[in-house]
Structures are given as structure tokens and as C-alpha cells.
mmCIF file of C-alpha atoms in Angstrom:
data_model
loop_
_atom_site.group_PDB
_atom_site.id
_atom_site.type_symbol
_atom_site.label_atom_id
_atom_site.label_comp_id
_atom_site.label_asym_id
_atom_site.label_seq_id
_atom_site.Cartn_x
_atom_site.Cartn_y
_atom_site.Cartn_z
ATOM 1 C CA MET U 1 0.206 -0.061 -0.042
ATOM 2 C CA LEU U 2 1.349 3.404 -1.013
ATOM 3 C CA ARG U 3 -0.186 6.247 0.788
ATOM 4 C CA ILE U 4 0.623 9.800 -0.450
ATOM 5 C CA ALA U 5 0.121 13.343 0.824
ATOM 6 C CA ILE U 6 0.384 16.780 -0.961
ATOM 7 C CA CYS U 7 1.579 19.962 0.716
ATOM 8 C CA ASP U 8 1.053 23.232 -1.236
ATOM 9 C CA ASP U 9 -0.375 26.516 -0.093
ATOM 10 C CA GLU U 10 -2.294 26.946 -3.417
ATOM 11 C CA VAL U 11 -5.474 25.146 -3.607
ATOM 12 C CA ARG U 12 -5.359 24.874 -7.438
ATOM 13 C CA ALA U 13 -1.864 23.355 -7.437
ATOM 14 C CA ARG U 14 -3.021 20.842 -4.777
ATOM 15 C CA ASP U 15 -6.121 19.926 -6.787
ATOM 16 C CA ALA U 16 -4.150 19.617 -10.083
ATOM 17 C CA LEU U 17 -1.370 17.403 -8.763
ATOM 18 C CA TRP U 18 -4.160 15.172 -6.928
ATOM 19 C CA ILE U 19 -6.020 14.793 -10.403
ATOM 20 C CA GLN U 20 -2.702 13.941 -12.062
ATOM 21 C CA LEU U 21 -1.852 11.324 -9.561
ATOM 22 C CA GLU U 22 -5.137 9.769 -9.647
ATOM 23 C CA LYS U 23 -4.541 8.886 -13.314
ATOM 24 C CA LEU U 24 -1.296 7.094 -12.560
ATOM 25 C CA LEU U 25 -1.806 5.366 -9.197
ATOM 26 C CA ARG U 26 -2.715 1.632 -9.159
ATOM 27 C CA GLU U 27 -6.213 1.230 -7.956
ATOM 28 C CA GLY U 28 -6.653 -0.642 -4.530
ATOM 29 C CA SER U 29 -2.891 -0.403 -3.615
ATOM 30 C CA GLU U 30 -2.113 3.379 -4.011
ATOM 31 C CA GLU U 31 -3.932 6.370 -3.177
ATOM 32 C CA VAL U 32 -3.697 10.229 -2.029
ATOM 33 C CA VAL U 33 -4.995 10.239 1.438
ATOM 34 C CA TYR U 34 -4.170 13.784 2.693
ATOM 35 C CA ASP U 35 -3.504 17.273 1.653
ATOM 36 C CA PHE U 36 -2.102 20.063 3.611
ATOM 37 C CA SER U 37 -2.169 23.842 2.900
ATOM 38 C CA SER U 38 0.847 24.853 4.949
ATOM 39 C CA GLY U 39 4.328 23.433 6.081
ATOM 40 C CA LYS U 40 3.339 24.055 9.727
ATOM 41 C CA SER U 41 0.252 21.908 9.541
ATOM 42 C CA THR U 42 2.124 19.138 7.666
ATOM 43 C CA VAL U 43 4.871 19.013 10.533
ATOM 44 C CA SER U 44 2.252 19.005 13.063
ATOM 45 C CA TRP U 45 0.264 16.291 11.691
ATOM 46 C CA LEU U 46 3.142 14.034 10.640
ATOM 47 C CA LYS U 47 4.567 14.217 14.368
ATOM 48 C CA LYS U 48 1.281 12.779 15.510
ATOM 49 C CA HIS U 49 0.885 10.050 12.843
ATOM 50 C CA PRO U 50 4.279 8.473 12.314
ATOM 51 C CA GLY U 51 4.583 5.993 9.419
ATOM 52 C CA GLU U 52 0.896 6.828 8.199
ATOM 53 C CA ILE U 53 2.308 8.561 4.969
ATOM 54 C CA ASP U 54 4.752 7.024 2.749
ATOM 55 C CA LEU U 55 5.387 9.741 0.165
ATOM 56 C CA LEU U 56 5.030 13.492 0.455
ATOM 57 C CA PHE U 57 4.837 15.839 -2.595
ATOM 58 C CA LEU U 58 6.092 19.043 -0.987
ATOM 59 C CA ASP U 59 5.825 22.557 -2.660
ATOM 60 C CA VAL U 60 9.075 24.617 -2.145
ATOM 61 C CA GLU U 61 7.592 28.204 -2.528
ATOM 62 C CA MET U 62 5.085 28.559 0.203
ATOM 63 C CA GLU U 63 4.121 31.318 2.491
ATOM 64 C CA GLY U 64 5.269 31.147 6.244
ATOM 65 C CA MET U 65 7.399 27.867 6.554
ATOM 66 C CA ASN U 66 8.506 27.216 3.116
ATOM 67 C CA GLY U 67 9.295 23.622 1.703
ATOM 68 C CA MET U 68 12.859 23.384 2.563
ATOM 69 C CA GLU U 69 12.244 24.487 6.147
ATOM 70 C CA THR U 70 9.264 21.936 6.379
ATOM 71 C CA ALA U 71 11.408 19.097 5.130
ATOM 72 C CA LYS U 72 14.246 19.878 7.642
ATOM 73 C CA SER U 73 11.439 19.917 10.525
ATOM 74 C CA ILE U 74 10.146 16.540 9.251
ATOM 75 C CA ARG U 75 13.633 14.924 9.149
ATOM 76 C CA GLN U 76 14.132 15.789 12.750
ATOM 77 C CA PHE U 77 11.467 13.043 13.682
ATOM 78 C CA ASP U 78 11.081 11.043 10.507
ATOM 79 C CA GLU U 79 14.185 9.937 8.471
ATOM 80 C CA ASN U 80 11.951 7.414 6.364
ATOM 81 C CA LEU U 81 9.266 9.587 4.755
ATOM 82 C CA LEU U 82 9.882 10.005 0.881
ATOM 83 C CA ILE U 83 9.752 13.460 0.071
ATOM 84 C CA VAL U 84 9.561 14.701 -3.550
ATOM 85 C CA PHE U 85 9.870 18.603 -3.912
ATOM 86 C CA VAL U 86 7.533 20.421 -6.418
ATOM 87 C CA THR U 87 8.942 23.741 -7.488
ATOM 88 C CA GLY U 88 8.775 26.552 -10.057
ATOM 89 C CA TYR U 89 12.603 27.177 -9.776
ATOM 90 C CA ALA U 90 15.554 24.889 -10.780
ATOM 91 C CA ASP U 91 17.771 26.839 -8.114
ATOM 92 C CA TYR U 92 16.213 24.704 -5.274
ATOM 93 C CA VAL U 93 16.887 21.481 -6.863
ATOM 94 C CA PHE U 94 20.328 20.849 -5.368
ATOM 95 C CA ASP U 95 19.012 21.900 -1.838
ATOM 96 C CA GLY U 96 16.976 18.923 -1.689
ATOM 97 C CA TYR U 97 19.774 16.657 -1.026
ATOM 98 C CA GLN U 98 20.403 18.353 2.291
ATOM 99 C CA VAL U 99 17.022 16.773 3.495
ATOM 100 C CA GLY U 100 17.300 13.292 1.682
ATOM 101 C CA ALA U 101 14.693 14.234 -0.995
ATOM 102 C CA LEU U 102 14.061 11.476 -3.354
ATOM 103 C CA ASP U 103 13.563 13.746 -6.515
ATOM 104 C CA TYR U 104 11.794 16.926 -7.716
ATOM 105 C CA LEU U 105 9.302 18.000 -10.096
ATOM 106 C CA MET U 106 9.257 21.277 -11.847
ATOM 107 C CA LYS U 107 5.928 23.163 -12.251
ATOM 108 C CA PRO U 108 3.876 22.728 -14.249
ATOM 109 C CA VAL U 109 4.261 19.076 -13.489
ATOM 110 C CA ARG U 110 4.620 16.803 -16.515
ATOM 111 C CA GLU U 111 2.759 13.542 -16.537
ATOM 112 C CA ASP U 112 5.887 11.623 -17.808
ATOM 113 C CA ARG U 113 8.014 13.079 -14.954
ATOM 114 C CA LEU U 114 5.468 12.362 -12.308
ATOM 115 C CA GLU U 115 5.116 8.762 -13.770
ATOM 116 C CA ALA U 116 8.993 8.221 -13.613
ATOM 117 C CA VAL U 117 8.951 9.542 -9.940
ATOM 118 C CA LEU U 118 6.256 7.223 -9.034
ATOM 119 C CA MET U 119 8.228 4.265 -10.543
ATOM 120 C CA ARG U 120 11.170 5.294 -8.384
ATOM 121 C CA VAL U 121 9.026 5.077 -5.343
ATOM 122 C CA ARG U 122 7.391 1.829 -6.164
ATOM 123 C CA GLU U 123 10.908 0.173 -6.615
ATOM 124 C CA LYS U 124 12.143 1.673 -3.292
ATOM 125 C CA MET U 125 9.018 0.638 -1.536
ATOM 126 C CA TYR U 126 9.208 -2.828 -2.748
ATOM 127 C CA ARG U 127 12.881 -3.275 -1.615
ATOM 128 C CA GLU U 128 11.984 -1.846 1.919
ATOM 129 C CA ASP U 129 8.691 -3.699 2.318
ATOM 130 C CA ALA U 130 10.729 -6.840 3.398
ATOM 131 C CA ARG U 131 12.251 -5.044 6.066
ATOM 132 C CA SER U 132 8.985 -2.945 7.499
ATOM 133 C CA PHE U 133 6.089 -3.878 9.675
ATOM 134 C CA VAL U 134 2.520 -2.371 9.288
ATOM 135 C CA VAL U 135 0.402 -1.769 11.871
ATOM 136 C CA LYS U 136 -3.458 -1.183 11.352
ATOM 137 C CA ASN U 137 -5.714 -0.113 14.122
ATOM 138 C CA THR U 138 -8.667 2.110 14.766
ATOM 139 C CA GLU U 139 -6.287 5.361 14.424
ATOM 140 C CA GLY U 140 -5.061 4.350 10.985
ATOM 141 C CA THR U 141 -2.337 2.356 9.155
ATOM 142 C CA TYR U 142 1.343 2.798 10.028
ATOM 143 C CA ARG U 143 4.494 1.663 8.500
ATOM 144 C CA PHE U 144 7.621 1.144 10.687
ATOM 145 C CA SER U 145 11.099 0.267 9.420
ATOM 146 C CA TYR U 146 12.544 -2.599 11.419
ATOM 147 C CA LYS U 147 15.500 -0.246 12.844
ATOM 148 C CA ASP U 148 13.007 2.100 14.440
ATOM 149 C CA ILE U 149 11.199 -0.870 16.407
ATOM 150 C CA LEU U 150 12.351 -1.473 19.894
ATOM 151 C CA TYR U 151 10.236 -4.366 20.943
ATOM 152 C CA PHE U 152 6.784 -5.924 21.035
ATOM 153 C CA TYR U 153 4.796 -6.877 24.007
ATOM 154 C CA SER U 154 1.481 -8.814 24.308
ATOM 155 C CA ASP U 155 -1.431 -7.079 26.120
ATOM 156 C CA ARG U 156 -4.500 -9.375 26.468
ATOM 157 C CA ARG U 157 -5.734 -9.833 22.894
ATOM 158 C CA LYS U 158 -3.523 -7.013 21.561
ATOM 159 C CA VAL U 159 0.012 -6.762 20.711
ATOM 160 C CA VAL U 160 1.734 -3.310 21.236
ATOM 161 C CA LEU U 161 4.623 -2.077 18.983
ATOM 162 C CA VAL U 162 7.105 0.138 20.850
ATOM 163 C CA THR U 163 9.364 2.830 19.341
ATOM 164 C CA ALA U 164 11.405 5.583 20.873
ATOM 165 C CA GLY U 165 8.447 7.843 19.990
ATOM 166 C CA GLY U 166 5.566 6.023 21.296
ATOM 167 C CA GLU U 167 3.463 2.612 21.424
ATOM 168 C CA TYR U 168 1.083 1.350 18.917
ATOM 169 C CA ALA U 169 -1.443 -1.297 19.745
ATOM 170 C CA PHE U 170 -3.126 -3.818 17.371
ATOM 171 C CA TYR U 171 -5.152 -6.924 17.351
ATOM 172 C CA ASP U 172 -2.873 -9.993 16.880
ATOM 173 C CA LYS U 173 -0.972 -12.797 18.653
ATOM 174 C CA LEU U 174 2.806 -12.276 19.600
ATOM 175 C CA ASP U 175 3.456 -15.800 18.187
ATOM 176 C CA ALA U 176 2.146 -14.645 14.804
ATOM 177 C CA VAL U 177 4.300 -11.436 14.881
ATOM 178 C CA GLU U 178 7.376 -13.329 15.802
ATOM 179 C CA GLU U 179 6.848 -15.735 12.971
ATOM 180 C CA ARG U 180 6.432 -12.916 10.485
ATOM 181 C CA LEU U 181 9.558 -10.857 11.729
ATOM 182 C CA GLY U 182 12.072 -13.771 11.454
ATOM 183 C CA GLU U 183 15.596 -13.562 12.985
ATOM 184 C CA ASP U 184 15.912 -9.868 13.476
ATOM 185 C CA PHE U 185 13.753 -10.159 16.538
ATOM 186 C CA VAL U 186 14.235 -12.379 19.636
ATOM 187 C CA ARG U 187 11.613 -13.846 21.869
ATOM 188 C CA ILE U 188 12.820 -13.318 25.563
ATOM 189 C CA HIS U 189 9.582 -13.991 27.283
ATOM 190 C CA GLN U 190 6.001 -15.089 26.832
ATOM 191 C CA ARG U 191 5.010 -11.430 26.583
ATOM 192 C CA TYR U 192 8.103 -9.871 25.082
ATOM 193 C CA LEU U 193 9.611 -9.800 21.593
ATOM 194 C CA VAL U 194 12.686 -7.588 21.075
ATOM 195 C CA ARG U 195 14.652 -6.340 18.161
ATOM 196 C CA ALA U 196 17.916 -7.966 18.546
ATOM 197 C CA ASP U 197 20.420 -5.114 17.741
ATOM 198 C CA ALA U 198 18.394 -2.728 19.973
ATOM 199 C CA VAL U 199 19.543 -4.505 23.114
ATOM 200 C CA SER U 200 22.345 -2.668 24.718
ATOM 201 C CA HIS U 201 22.927 -4.989 27.866
ATOM 202 C CA ILE U 202 22.153 -8.598 28.538
ATOM 203 C CA GLY U 203 21.649 -9.595 32.213
ATOM 204 C CA SER U 204 20.945 -12.926 34.022
ATOM 205 C CA SER U 205 17.386 -12.288 34.056
ATOM 206 C CA SER U 206 16.597 -9.156 32.028
ATOM 207 C CA VAL U 207 17.710 -7.057 29.045
ATOM 208 C CA GLU U 208 18.097 -3.408 28.702
ATOM 209 C CA ILE U 209 16.910 -1.412 25.565
ATOM 210 C CA GLY U 210 17.903 2.131 26.095
ATOM 211 C CA GLU U 211 16.442 3.167 29.652
ATOM 212 C CA ARG U 212 13.914 0.247 29.758
ATOM 213 C CA THR U 213 14.507 -3.057 31.518
ATOM 214 C CA LEU U 214 12.613 -6.074 30.175
ATOM 215 C CA PRO U 215 12.390 -9.518 31.799
ATOM 216 C CA VAL U 216 13.781 -12.733 30.307
ATOM 217 C CA SER U 217 12.043 -15.870 31.188
ATOM 218 C CA ARG U 218 13.957 -19.080 32.661
ATOM 219 C CA SER U 219 12.709 -21.136 29.756
ATOM 220 C CA LEU U 220 13.815 -18.785 27.090
ATOM 221 C CA ARG U 221 17.160 -17.473 28.727
ATOM 222 C CA GLU U 222 19.713 -19.773 27.075
ATOM 223 C CA ALA U 223 18.324 -19.553 23.528
ATOM 224 C CA ALA U 224 17.741 -15.615 23.678
ATOM 225 C CA THR U 225 21.007 -15.047 25.203
ATOM 226 C CA VAL U 226 22.896 -16.730 22.451
ATOM 227 C CA LYS U 227 20.902 -14.998 19.768
ATOM 228 C CA LEU U 228 21.184 -11.609 21.522
ATOM 229 C CA ALA U 229 24.877 -11.996 21.996
ATOM 230 C CA LYS U 230 25.489 -12.753 18.274
ATOM 231 C CA ALA U 231 23.386 -9.670 17.355
ATOM 232 C CA MET U 232 25.461 -7.539 19.745
ATOM 233 C CA LEU U 233 28.752 -8.875 18.359
ATOM 234 C CA ALA U 234 27.843 -8.571 14.745
ATOM 235 C CA GLY U 235 26.524 -4.991 15.497
#
């Protein structure tokens, strides 16, 4: 699923790009889900909804917080969002590298250039899908790169994904999550599944992930310790 947002302070420009995108997107798996009229509102929303947007088309020349300032603010809390600048001036193109922009489009946006950008996005998403985890709950759909996940824990009928920035609950079983994730994550307890290379210290009955201490069960201690030690040595 590719979820797209547009940020432009001109409503005509937003609508025009939205219409162009709808002609090129794959029905059922790709859609434009949000549009924003300012950099400030974009940053504020993205902070509260990490991983909910995969691709942002961002206008450079906006009143107030311009596109480059918006991108720099986004990168302070999100390194994974794909950003494509939309601009009327070629002078801004090279500035995009400072914030890890995927590409840029010149106004008026040509359909062939837009289609080429979407192909790049699809290729990149396809490569990264194998190392990302999608959470769906009542608040929305979130995509997390493995490297941003600290651990999972079970809570009755739910599983909670924990990152440095927050916790995201969804209905599932921890056993099923463990099976999907593979060797990057290690089961240390009936209730806990940790990202192996996020562990900073292995104790006799607990592990540390940052400032958090999680229990290691007696039955899983030997196998978990071996796997975690290998991950720490490899890192």
C-alpha cells in the first residue's frame, strides 16, 4: 500500500497534482490520502501520525514555513518519509539533497516526469517492504522500518509495538508477529519480543533497551542470550 500526501499553499496546485496522480496510481494499492495547505500543519500532523504516510509531494515556495524548512523539520523526527519537492525554480533542486529528498518536479508538473517519480518510489518501497512492519488499528495504518522498532509486547488480545517515540497497539498474537519478523527479533519472554540489535545489555534475568529493562524468562534465557549475544557482536 502506497499512501501519499500533498503539501502546497495553493489550492489549485494541490487539486491539479491530485488529479494527475489519480490517473497514474494503481487502484486498490495506491492512493492520495491527505493534502495540507501549509508546512506548519504538515509537520504538526506527521509528528502525531508516524508511518501513516509513505510519500509527500512538498511545494518549495510557500508562505510562512517554506518547503525546505518543512522538510528539515520533518527530518528531525522522521528519516524514512519519501519527499519529492515540487518547485517552479530549478535553483532549489540541489538543496533537496540536504534533507534526503528522493526527487523533484518542476511546475507545471509533466505527466511523464510524475510517472517516472512514481516508478522510483515503487521500486524503493518494494525493496524496503521486506524490512518494515505495518500496523493497522482504529487510528489508522502505520508502517515502521525494523530499525525504528524497539520491541513488541502482548497485552491481552492485543500486541503493542514500541518505538522511541510511542506505542502502537493492534489486534494480533505475539506468536504470529514473531513468525512474520524472523531472525531480526528475539523472543525473551512469553510477553516480549525484542529487536536483537536494539538490546544494549544482557543480564541474567533481564535485558536493557535504552533506559527500559525487560524480563527474560527462565525457559527462554539460554536460547535468547545466544541470539542476542550474536547480534551484539555483529553490530
